[in-house]
PDB file of C-alpha atoms in Angstrom:
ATOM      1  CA  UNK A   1       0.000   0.000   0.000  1.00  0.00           C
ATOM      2  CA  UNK A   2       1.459   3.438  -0.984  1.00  0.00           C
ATOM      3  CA  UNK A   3       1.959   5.861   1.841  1.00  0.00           C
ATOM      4  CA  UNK A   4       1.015   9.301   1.879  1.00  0.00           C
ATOM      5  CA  UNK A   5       2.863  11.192  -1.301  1.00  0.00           C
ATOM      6  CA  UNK A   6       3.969  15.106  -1.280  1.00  0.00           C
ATOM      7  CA  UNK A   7       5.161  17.443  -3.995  1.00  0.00           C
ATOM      8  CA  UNK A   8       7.709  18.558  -4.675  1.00  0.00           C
ATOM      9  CA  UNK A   9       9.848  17.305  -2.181  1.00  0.00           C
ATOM     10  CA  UNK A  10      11.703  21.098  -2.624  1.00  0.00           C
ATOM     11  CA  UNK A  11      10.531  24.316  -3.669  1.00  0.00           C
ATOM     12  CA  UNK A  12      12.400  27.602  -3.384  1.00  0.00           C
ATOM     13  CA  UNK A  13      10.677  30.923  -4.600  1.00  0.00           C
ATOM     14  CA  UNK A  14      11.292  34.467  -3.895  1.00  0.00           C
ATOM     15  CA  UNK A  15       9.425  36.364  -1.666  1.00  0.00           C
ATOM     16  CA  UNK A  16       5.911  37.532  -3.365  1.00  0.00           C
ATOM     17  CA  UNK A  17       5.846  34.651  -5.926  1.00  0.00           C
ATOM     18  CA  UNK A  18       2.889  31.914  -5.855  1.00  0.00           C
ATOM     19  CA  UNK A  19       3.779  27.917  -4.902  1.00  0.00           C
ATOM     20  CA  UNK A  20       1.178  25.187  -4.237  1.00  0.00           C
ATOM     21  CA  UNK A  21       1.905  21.968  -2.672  1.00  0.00           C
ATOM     22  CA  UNK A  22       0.615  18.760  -3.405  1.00  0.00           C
ATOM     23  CA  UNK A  23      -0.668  15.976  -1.284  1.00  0.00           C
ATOM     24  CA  UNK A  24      -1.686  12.679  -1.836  1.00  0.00           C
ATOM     25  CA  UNK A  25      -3.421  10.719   1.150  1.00  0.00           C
ATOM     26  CA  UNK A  26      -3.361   6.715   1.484  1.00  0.00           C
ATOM     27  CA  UNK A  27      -6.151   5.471  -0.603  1.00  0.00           C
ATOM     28  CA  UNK A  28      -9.380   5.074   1.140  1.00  0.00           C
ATOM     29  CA  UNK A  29      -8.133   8.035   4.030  1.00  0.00           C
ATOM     30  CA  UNK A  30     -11.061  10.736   4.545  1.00  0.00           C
ATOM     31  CA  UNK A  31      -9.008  12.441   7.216  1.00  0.00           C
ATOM     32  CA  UNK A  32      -6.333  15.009   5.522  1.00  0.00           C
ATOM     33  CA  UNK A  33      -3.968  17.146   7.786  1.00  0.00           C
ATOM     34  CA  UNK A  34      -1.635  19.563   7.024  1.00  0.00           C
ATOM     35  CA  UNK A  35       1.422  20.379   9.022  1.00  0.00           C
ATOM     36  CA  UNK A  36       4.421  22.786   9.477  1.00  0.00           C
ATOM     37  CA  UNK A  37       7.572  23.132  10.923  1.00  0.00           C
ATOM     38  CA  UNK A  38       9.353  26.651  10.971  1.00  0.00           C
ATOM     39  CA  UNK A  39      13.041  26.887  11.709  1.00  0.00           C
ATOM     40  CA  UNK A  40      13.555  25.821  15.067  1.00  0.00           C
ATOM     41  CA  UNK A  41      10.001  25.463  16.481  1.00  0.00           C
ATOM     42  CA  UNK A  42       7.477  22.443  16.821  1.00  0.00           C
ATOM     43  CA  UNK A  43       5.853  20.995  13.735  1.00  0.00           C
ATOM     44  CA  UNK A  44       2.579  22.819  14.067  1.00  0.00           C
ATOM     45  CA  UNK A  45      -1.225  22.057  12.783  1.00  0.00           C
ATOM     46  CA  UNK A  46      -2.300  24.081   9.714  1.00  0.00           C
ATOM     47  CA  UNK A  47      -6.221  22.292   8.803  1.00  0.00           C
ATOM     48  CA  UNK A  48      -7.788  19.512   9.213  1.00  0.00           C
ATOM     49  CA  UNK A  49      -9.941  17.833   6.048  1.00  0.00           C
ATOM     50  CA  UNK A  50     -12.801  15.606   6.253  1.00  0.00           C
ATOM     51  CA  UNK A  51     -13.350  14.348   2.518  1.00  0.00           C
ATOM     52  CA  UNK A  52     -13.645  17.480   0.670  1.00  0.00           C
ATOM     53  CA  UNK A  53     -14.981  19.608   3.661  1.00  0.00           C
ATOM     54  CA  UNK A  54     -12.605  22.159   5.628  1.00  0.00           C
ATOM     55  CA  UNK A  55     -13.194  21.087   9.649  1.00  0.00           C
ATOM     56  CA  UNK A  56     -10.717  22.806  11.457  1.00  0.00           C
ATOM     57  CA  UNK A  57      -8.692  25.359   9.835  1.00  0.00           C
ATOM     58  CA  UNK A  58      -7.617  27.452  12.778  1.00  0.00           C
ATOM     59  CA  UNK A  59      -3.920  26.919  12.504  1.00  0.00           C
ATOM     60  CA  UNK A  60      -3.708  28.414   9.343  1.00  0.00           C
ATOM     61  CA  UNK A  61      -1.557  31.777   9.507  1.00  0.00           C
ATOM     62  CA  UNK A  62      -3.525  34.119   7.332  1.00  0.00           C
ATOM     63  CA  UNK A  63      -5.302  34.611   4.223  1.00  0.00           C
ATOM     64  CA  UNK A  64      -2.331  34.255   1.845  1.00  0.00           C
ATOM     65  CA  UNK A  65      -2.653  30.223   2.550  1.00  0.00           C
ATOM     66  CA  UNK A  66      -5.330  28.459   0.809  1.00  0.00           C
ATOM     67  CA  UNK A  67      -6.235  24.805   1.087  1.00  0.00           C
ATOM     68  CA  UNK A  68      -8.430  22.530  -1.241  1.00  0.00           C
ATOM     69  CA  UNK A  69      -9.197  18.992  -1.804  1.00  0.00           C
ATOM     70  CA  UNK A  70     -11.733  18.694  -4.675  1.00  0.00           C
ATOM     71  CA  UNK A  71     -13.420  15.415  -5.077  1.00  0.00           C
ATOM     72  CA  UNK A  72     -12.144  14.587  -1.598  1.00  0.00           C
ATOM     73  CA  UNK A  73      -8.936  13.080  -2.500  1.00  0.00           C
ATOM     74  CA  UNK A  74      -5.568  15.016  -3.225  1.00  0.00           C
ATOM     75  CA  UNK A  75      -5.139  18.602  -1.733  1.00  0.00           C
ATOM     76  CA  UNK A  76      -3.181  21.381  -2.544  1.00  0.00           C
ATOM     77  CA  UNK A  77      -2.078  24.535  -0.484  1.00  0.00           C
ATOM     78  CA  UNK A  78      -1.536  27.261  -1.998  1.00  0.00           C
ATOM     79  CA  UNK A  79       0.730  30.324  -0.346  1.00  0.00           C
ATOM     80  CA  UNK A  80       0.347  33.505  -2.235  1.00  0.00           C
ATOM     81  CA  UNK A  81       2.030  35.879  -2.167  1.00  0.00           C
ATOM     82  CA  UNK A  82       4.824  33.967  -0.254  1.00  0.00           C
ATOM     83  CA  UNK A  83       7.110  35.847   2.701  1.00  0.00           C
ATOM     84  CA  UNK A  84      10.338  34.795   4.113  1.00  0.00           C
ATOM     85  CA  UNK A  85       8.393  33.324   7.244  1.00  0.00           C
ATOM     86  CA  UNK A  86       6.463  31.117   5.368  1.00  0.00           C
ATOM     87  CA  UNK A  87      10.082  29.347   4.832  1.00  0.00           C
ATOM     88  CA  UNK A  88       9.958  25.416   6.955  1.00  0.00           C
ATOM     89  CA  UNK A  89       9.072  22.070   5.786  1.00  0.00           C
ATOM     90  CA  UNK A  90       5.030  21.294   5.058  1.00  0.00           C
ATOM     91  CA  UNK A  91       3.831  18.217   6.189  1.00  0.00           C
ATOM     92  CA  UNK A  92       0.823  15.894   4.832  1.00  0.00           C
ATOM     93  CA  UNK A  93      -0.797  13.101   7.152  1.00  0.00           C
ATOM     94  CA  UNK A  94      -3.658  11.082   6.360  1.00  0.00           C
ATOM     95  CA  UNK A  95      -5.630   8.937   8.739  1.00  0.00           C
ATOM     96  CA  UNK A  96      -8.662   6.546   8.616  1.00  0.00           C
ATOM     97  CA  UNK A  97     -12.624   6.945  10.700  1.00  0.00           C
ATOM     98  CA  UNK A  98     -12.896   3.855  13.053  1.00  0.00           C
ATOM     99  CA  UNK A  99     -10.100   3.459  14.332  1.00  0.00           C
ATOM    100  CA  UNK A 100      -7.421   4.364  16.525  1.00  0.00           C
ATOM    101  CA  UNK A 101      -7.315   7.479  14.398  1.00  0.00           C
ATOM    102  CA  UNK A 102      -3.592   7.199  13.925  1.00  0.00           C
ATOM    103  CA  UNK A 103      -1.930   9.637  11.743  1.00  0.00           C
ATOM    104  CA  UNK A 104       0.439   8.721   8.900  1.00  0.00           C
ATOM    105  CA  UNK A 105       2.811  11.328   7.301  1.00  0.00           C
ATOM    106  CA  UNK A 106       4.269  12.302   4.128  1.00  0.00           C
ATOM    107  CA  UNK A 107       7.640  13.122   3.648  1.00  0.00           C
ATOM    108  CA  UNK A 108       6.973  16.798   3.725  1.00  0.00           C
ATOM    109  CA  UNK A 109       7.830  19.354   1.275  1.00  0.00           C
ATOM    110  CA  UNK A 110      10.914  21.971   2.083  1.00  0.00           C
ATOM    111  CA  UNK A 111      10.194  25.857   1.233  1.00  0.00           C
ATOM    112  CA  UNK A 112      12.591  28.617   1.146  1.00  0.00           C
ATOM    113  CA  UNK A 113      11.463  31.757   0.576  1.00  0.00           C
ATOM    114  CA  UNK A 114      14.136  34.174  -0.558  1.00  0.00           C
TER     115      UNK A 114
ATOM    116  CA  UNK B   1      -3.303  25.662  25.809  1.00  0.00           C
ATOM    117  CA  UNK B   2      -1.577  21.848  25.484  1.00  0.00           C
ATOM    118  CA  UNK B   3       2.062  22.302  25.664  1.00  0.00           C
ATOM    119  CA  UNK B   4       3.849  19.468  24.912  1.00  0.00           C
ATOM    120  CA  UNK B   5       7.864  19.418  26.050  1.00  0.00           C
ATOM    121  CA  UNK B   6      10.220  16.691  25.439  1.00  0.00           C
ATOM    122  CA  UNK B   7      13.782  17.042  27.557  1.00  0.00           C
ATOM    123  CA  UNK B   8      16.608  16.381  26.392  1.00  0.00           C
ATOM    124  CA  UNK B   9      16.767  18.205  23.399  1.00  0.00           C
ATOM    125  CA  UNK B  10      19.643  15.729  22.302  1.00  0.00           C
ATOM    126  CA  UNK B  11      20.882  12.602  23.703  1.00  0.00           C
ATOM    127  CA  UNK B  12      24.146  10.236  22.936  1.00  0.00           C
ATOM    128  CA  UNK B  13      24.836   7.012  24.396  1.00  0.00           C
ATOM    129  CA  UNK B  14      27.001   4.111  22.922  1.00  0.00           C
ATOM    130  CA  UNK B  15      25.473   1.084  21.243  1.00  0.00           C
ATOM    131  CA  UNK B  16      24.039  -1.422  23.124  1.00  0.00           C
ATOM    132  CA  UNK B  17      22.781   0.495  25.795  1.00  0.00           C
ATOM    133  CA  UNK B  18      18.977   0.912  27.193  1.00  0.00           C
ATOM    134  CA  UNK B  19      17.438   4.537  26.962  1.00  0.00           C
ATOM    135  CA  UNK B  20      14.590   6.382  27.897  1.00  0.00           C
ATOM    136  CA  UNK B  21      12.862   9.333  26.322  1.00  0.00           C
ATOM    137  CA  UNK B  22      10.473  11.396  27.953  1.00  0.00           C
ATOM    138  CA  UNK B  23       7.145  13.083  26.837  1.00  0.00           C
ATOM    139  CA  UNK B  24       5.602  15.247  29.227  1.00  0.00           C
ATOM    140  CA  UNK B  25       2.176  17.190  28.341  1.00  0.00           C
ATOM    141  CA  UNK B  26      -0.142  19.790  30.514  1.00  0.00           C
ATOM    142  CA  UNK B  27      -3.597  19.174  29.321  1.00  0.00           C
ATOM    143  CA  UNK B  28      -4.245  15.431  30.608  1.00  0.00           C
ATOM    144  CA  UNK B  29      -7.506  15.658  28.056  1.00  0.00           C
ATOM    145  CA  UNK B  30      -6.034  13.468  25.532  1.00  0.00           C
ATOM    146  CA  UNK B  31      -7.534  11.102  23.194  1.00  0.00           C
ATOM    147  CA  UNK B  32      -4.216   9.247  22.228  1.00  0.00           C
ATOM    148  CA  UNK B  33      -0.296   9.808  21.798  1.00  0.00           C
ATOM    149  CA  UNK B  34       1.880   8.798  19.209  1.00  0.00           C
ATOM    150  CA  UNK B  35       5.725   8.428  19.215  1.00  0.00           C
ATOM    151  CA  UNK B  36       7.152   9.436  15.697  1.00  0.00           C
ATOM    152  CA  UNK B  37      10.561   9.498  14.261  1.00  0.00           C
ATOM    153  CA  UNK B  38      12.368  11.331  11.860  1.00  0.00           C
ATOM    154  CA  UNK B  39      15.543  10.791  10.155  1.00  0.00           C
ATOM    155  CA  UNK B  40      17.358  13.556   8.731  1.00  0.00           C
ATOM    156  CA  UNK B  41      15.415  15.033   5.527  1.00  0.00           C
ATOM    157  CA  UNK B  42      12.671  12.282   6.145  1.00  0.00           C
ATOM    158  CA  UNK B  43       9.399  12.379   6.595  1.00  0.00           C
ATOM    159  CA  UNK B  44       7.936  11.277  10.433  1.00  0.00           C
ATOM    160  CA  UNK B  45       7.165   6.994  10.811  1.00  0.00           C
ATOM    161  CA  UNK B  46       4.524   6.456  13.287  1.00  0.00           C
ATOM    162  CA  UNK B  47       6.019   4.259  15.508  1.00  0.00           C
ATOM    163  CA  UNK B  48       3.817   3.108  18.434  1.00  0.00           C
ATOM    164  CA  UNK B  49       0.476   4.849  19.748  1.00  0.00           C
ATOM    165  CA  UNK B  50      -1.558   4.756  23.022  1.00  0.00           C
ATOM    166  CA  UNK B  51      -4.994   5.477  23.670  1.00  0.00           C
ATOM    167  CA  UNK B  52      -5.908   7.471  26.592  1.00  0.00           C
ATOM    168  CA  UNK B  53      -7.291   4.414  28.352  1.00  0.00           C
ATOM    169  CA  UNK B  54      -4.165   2.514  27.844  1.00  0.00           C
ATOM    170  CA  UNK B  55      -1.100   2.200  29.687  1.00  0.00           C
ATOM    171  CA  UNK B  56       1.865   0.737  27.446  1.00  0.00           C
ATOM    172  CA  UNK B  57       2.288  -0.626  23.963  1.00  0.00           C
ATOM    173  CA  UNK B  58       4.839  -2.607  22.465  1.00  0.00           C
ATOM    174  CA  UNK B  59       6.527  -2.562  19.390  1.00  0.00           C
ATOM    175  CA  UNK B  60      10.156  -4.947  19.379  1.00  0.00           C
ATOM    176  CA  UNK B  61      12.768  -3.491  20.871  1.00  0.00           C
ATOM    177  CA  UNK B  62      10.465  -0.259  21.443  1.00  0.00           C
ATOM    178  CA  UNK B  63       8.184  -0.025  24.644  1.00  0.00           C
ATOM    179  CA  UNK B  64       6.034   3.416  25.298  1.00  0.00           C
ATOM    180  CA  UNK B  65       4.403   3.837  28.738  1.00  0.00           C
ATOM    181  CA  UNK B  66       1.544   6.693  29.542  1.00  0.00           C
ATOM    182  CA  UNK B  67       0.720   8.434  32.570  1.00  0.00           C
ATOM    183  CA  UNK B  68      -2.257  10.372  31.357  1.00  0.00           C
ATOM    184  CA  UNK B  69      -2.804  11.940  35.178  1.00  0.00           C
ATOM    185  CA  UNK B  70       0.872  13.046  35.523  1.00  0.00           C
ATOM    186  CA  UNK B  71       0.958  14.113  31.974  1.00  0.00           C
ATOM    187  CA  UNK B  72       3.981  11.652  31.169  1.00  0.00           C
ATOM    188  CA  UNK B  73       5.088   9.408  28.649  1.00  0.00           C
ATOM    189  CA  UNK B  74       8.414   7.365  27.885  1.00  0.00           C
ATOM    190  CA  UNK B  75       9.290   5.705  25.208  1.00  0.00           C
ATOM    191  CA  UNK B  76      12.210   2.981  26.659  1.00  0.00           C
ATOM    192  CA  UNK B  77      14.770   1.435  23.452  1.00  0.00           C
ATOM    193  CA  UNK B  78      16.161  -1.568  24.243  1.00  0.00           C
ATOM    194  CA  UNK B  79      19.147  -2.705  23.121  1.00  0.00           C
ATOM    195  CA  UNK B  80      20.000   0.510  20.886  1.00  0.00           C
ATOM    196  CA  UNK B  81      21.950   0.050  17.589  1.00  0.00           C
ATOM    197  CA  UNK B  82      23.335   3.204  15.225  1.00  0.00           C
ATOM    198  CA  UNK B  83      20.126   2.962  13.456  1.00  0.00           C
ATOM    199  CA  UNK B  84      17.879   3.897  16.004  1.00  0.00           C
ATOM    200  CA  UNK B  85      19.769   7.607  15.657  1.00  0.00           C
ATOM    201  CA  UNK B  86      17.140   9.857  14.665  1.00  0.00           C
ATOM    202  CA  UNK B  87      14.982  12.556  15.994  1.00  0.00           C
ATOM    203  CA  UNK B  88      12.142  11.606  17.967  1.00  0.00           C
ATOM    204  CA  UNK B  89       9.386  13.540  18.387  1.00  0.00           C
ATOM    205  CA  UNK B  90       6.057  12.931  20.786  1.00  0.00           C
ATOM    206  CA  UNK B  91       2.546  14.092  19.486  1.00  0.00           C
ATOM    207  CA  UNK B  92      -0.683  13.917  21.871  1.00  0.00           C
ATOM    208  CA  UNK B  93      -4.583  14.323  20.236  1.00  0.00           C
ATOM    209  CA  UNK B  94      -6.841  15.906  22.363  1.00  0.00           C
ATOM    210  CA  UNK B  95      -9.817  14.302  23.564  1.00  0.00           C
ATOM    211  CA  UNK B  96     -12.621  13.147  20.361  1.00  0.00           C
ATOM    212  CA  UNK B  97     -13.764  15.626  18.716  1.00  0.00           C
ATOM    213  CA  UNK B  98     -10.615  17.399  17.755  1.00  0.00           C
ATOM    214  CA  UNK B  99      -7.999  15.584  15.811  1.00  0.00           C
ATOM    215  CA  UNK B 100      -4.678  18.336  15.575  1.00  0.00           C
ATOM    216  CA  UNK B 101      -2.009  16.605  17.275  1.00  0.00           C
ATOM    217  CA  UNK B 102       0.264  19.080  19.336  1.00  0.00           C
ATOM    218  CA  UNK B 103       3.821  18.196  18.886  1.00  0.00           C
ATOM    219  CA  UNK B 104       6.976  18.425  21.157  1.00  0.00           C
ATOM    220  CA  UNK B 105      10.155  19.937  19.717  1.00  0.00           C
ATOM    221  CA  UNK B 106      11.770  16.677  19.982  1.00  0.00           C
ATOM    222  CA  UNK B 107      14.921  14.444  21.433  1.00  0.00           C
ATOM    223  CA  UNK B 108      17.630  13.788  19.039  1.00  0.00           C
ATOM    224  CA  UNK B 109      19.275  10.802  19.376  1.00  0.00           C
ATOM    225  CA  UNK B 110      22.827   9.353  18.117  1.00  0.00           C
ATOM    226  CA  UNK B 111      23.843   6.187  18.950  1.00  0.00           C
ATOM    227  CA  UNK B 112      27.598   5.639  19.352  1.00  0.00           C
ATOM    228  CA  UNK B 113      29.036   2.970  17.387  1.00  0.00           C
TER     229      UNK B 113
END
């Protein structure tokens, strides 16, 4: 079974430029998370999907991040315009309903801002 | 607010030796808590998780223990080998209802050859 997929794997912009990041869950996952870690701090909740509905978003920073998943499977976040603290590693997780609700992560995308 | 600190920050011992790495949490309001690791440039591999009602799980040479009251977990390596060096991190889910995990900052650990 294929584990939760990100892309890319690196992305470096300059400040004020657009980047979205892909995820792909484990097949058959309604739960999507997303995830970062800033320079130095704790990896940090972003949002929370169930299927294709938003159902906690209250880690996201600000209105320059935007989060889909259409059709309830792969989501994208899109930062625009990007600033030099939006610069860490993104992490993915996926989980199942009915179970022990454990979370399984992808292997993050890195983002440098310049 | 759950705060979630794991001490030390880093941790060396030589091979072959038992460790201990400690989790400790302020909101005892948890749902579950998973142990992760992370190798360098990795992604994080779920390695064992509890449930609240729980007190230990097993996984080889990997044994995690809860204290949801004191607000304390360990996760004990037996045995440890250079490729248990990683960072490992400690992530607790509050209670059903809400599934962000809250993350320590994490131990990393090198194992002395």
């Amino acid at each position: 079974e294929a584990g939760v997929t990100q892309f890319p794997s690196h992305s470096v912009i300059e400040k004020g430029q657009t980047v979205t990041l892909r995820c792909d869950p484990i097949s058959g996952h309604d739960n999507l998370y997303w995830y970062r870690r800033v320079m130095g701090k704790e990896i940090k909740f972003l949002l929370h999907f169930v299927k294709e509905s938003k159902q906690d978003e209250s880690g996201m920073p600000n209105n320059r991040f935007l989060a889909e998943r259409t059709g309830g499977t792969y989501s994208t976040l899109k930062v625009q315009p990007a600033e030099l603290e939006d610069s860490g590693v993104y992490f993915c997780a996926s989980s199942a309903f009915g179970q022990s609700y454990e979370q399984y992560f992808g292997p993050g995308t890195r983002l440098t801002v310049t | 607010k759950q705060e979630v600190t794991q001490i030390p920050a880093a941790l060396s011992v030589p091979e072959g030796e038992n460790l201990v790495l400690n989790c400790s949490f302020t909101d005892s309001a948890i749902y579950n808590l998973q142990w992760f690791r992370q190798d360098p440039g990795k992604g994080l591999t779920s390695l064992l998780l509890i449930q609240s009602s729980q007190r230990e799980q097993t996984s080889g040479r990997l044994n995690a223990s809860l204290d949801k009251s004191s607000g304390r977990s360990t996760l004990y390596i037996a045995a440890s080998q250079p490729g248990d060096s990683a960072t490992y991190l400690c992530a607790v889910r509050p209670n059903f209802g809400n599934e962000k995990l809250t993350f320590g900052t994490g131990t990393r650990l090198t194992i002395i050859p």
